[in-house]
PDB file of C-alpha atoms in Angstrom:
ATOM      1  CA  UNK A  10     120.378 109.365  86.964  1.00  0.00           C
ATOM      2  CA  UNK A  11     117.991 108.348  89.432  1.00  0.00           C
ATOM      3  CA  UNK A  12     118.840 105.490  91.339  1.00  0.00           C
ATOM      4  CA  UNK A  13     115.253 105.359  93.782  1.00  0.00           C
ATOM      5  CA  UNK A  14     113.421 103.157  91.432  1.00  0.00           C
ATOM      6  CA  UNK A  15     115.807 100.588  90.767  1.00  0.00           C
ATOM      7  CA  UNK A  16     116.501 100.003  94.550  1.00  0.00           C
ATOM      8  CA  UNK A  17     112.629 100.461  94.823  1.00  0.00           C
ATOM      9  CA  UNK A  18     112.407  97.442  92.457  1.00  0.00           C
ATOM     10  CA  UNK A  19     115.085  95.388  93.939  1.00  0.00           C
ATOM     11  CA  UNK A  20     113.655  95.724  97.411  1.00  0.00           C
ATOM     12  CA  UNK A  21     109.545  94.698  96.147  1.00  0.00           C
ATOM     13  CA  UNK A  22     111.653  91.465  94.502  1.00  0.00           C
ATOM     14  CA  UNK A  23     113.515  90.503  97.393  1.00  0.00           C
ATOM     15  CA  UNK A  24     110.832  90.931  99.738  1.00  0.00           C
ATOM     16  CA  UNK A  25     108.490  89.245  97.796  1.00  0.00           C
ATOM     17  CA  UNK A  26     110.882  86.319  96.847  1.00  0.00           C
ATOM     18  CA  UNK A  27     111.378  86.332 101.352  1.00  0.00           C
ATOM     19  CA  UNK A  28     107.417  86.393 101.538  1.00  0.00           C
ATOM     20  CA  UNK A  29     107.193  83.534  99.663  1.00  0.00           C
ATOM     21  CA  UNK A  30     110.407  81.351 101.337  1.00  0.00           C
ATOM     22  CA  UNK A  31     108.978  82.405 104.718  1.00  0.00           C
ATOM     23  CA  UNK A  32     105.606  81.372 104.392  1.00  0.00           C
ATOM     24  CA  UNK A  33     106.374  77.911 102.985  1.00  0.00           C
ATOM     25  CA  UNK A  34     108.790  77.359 105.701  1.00  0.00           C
ATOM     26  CA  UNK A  35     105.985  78.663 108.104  1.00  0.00           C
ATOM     27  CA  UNK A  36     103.522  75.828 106.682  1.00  0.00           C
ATOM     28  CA  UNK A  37     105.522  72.761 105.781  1.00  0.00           C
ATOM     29  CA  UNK A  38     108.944  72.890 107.359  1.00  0.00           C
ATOM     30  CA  UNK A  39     108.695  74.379 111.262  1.00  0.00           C
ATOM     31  CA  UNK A  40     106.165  72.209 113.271  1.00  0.00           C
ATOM     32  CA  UNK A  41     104.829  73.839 116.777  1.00  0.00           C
ATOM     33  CA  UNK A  42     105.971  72.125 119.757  1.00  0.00           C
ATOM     34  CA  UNK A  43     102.410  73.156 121.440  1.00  0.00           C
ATOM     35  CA  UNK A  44      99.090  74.025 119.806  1.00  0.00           C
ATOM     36  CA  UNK A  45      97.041  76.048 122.742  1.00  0.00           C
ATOM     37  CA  UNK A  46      93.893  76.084 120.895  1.00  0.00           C
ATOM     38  CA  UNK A  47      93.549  79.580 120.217  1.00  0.00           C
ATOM     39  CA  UNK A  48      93.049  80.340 123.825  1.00  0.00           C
ATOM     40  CA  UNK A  49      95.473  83.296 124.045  1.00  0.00           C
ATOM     41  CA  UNK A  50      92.867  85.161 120.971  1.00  0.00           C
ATOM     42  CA  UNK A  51      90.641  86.706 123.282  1.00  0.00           C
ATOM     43  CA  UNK A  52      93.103  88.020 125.461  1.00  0.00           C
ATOM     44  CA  UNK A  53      94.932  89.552 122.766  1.00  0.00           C
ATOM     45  CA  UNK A  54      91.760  90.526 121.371  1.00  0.00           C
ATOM     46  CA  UNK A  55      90.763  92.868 124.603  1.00  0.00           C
ATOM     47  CA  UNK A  56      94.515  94.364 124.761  1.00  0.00           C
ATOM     48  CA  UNK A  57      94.138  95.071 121.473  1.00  0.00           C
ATOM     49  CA  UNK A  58      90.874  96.830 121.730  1.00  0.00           C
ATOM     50  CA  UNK A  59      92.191  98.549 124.867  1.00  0.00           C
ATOM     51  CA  UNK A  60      95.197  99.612 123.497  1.00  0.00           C
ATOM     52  CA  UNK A  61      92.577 101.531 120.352  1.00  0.00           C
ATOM     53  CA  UNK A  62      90.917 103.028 123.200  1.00  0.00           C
ATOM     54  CA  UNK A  63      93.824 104.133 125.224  1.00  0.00           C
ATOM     55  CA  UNK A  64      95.277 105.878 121.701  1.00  0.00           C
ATOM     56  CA  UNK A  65      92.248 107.325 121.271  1.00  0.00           C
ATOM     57  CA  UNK A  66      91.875 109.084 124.484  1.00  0.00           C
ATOM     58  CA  UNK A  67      95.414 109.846 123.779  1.00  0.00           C
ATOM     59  CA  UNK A  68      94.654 111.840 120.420  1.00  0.00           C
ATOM     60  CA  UNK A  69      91.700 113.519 121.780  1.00  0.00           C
ATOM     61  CA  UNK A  70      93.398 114.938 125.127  1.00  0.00           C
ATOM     62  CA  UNK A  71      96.188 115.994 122.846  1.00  0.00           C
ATOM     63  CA  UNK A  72      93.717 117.484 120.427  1.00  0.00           C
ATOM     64  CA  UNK A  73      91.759 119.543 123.392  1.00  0.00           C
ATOM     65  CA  UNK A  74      94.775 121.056 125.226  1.00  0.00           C
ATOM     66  CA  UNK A  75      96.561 122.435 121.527  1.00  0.00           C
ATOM     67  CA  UNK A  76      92.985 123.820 121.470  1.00  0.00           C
ATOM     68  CA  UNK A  77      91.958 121.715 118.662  1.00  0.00           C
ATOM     69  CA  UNK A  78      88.220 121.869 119.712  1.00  0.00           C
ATOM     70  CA  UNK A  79      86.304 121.168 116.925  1.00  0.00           C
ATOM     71  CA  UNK A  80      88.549 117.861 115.948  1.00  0.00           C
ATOM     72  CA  UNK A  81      89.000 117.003 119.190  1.00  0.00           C
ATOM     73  CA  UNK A  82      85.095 116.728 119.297  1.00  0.00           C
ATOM     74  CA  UNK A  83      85.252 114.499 116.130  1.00  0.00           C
ATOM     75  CA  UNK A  84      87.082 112.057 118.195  1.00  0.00           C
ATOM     76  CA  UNK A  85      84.761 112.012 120.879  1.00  0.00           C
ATOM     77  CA  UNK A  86      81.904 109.728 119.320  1.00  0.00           C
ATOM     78  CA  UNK A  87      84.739 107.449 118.028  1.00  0.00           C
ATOM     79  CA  UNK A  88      85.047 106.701 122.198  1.00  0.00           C
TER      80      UNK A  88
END
């Protein structure tokens, strides 16, 4: 007997049942102490997008110095 699928199923339930308590608790029970404005997004935003690029480099030195030419190339234009 196979036991995977029933602890599959019993894990989707109970994090879906979690989901749910968590987000109404989220909206309706917690209130912030301090609402900024959403002037933290574009910092976040540019860390973010620096964080793709730095990975990205990342990948393609990796790619050239296993001598991965041709995909290291296909990385390139992704720059």
């Amino acid at each position: 007997v196979c036991i995977a699928p029933i602890i599959l199923l019993v894990g989707a339930i109970y994090f879906l049942v979690a989901m749910m308590v968590y987000k109404k608790q989220i909206l309706f029970v917690y209130t912030p102490q301090y609402e900024s404005g959403g002037t933290l997004f574009p910092i976040a935003c540019k860390r973010t997008a620096f964080g793709l690029i730095l990975g990205q480099f990342t990948l393609s030195g990796y790619l050239f110095i296993r001598k991965a030419y041709l995909p290291a190339s296909f990385t390139l234009p992704l720059l």
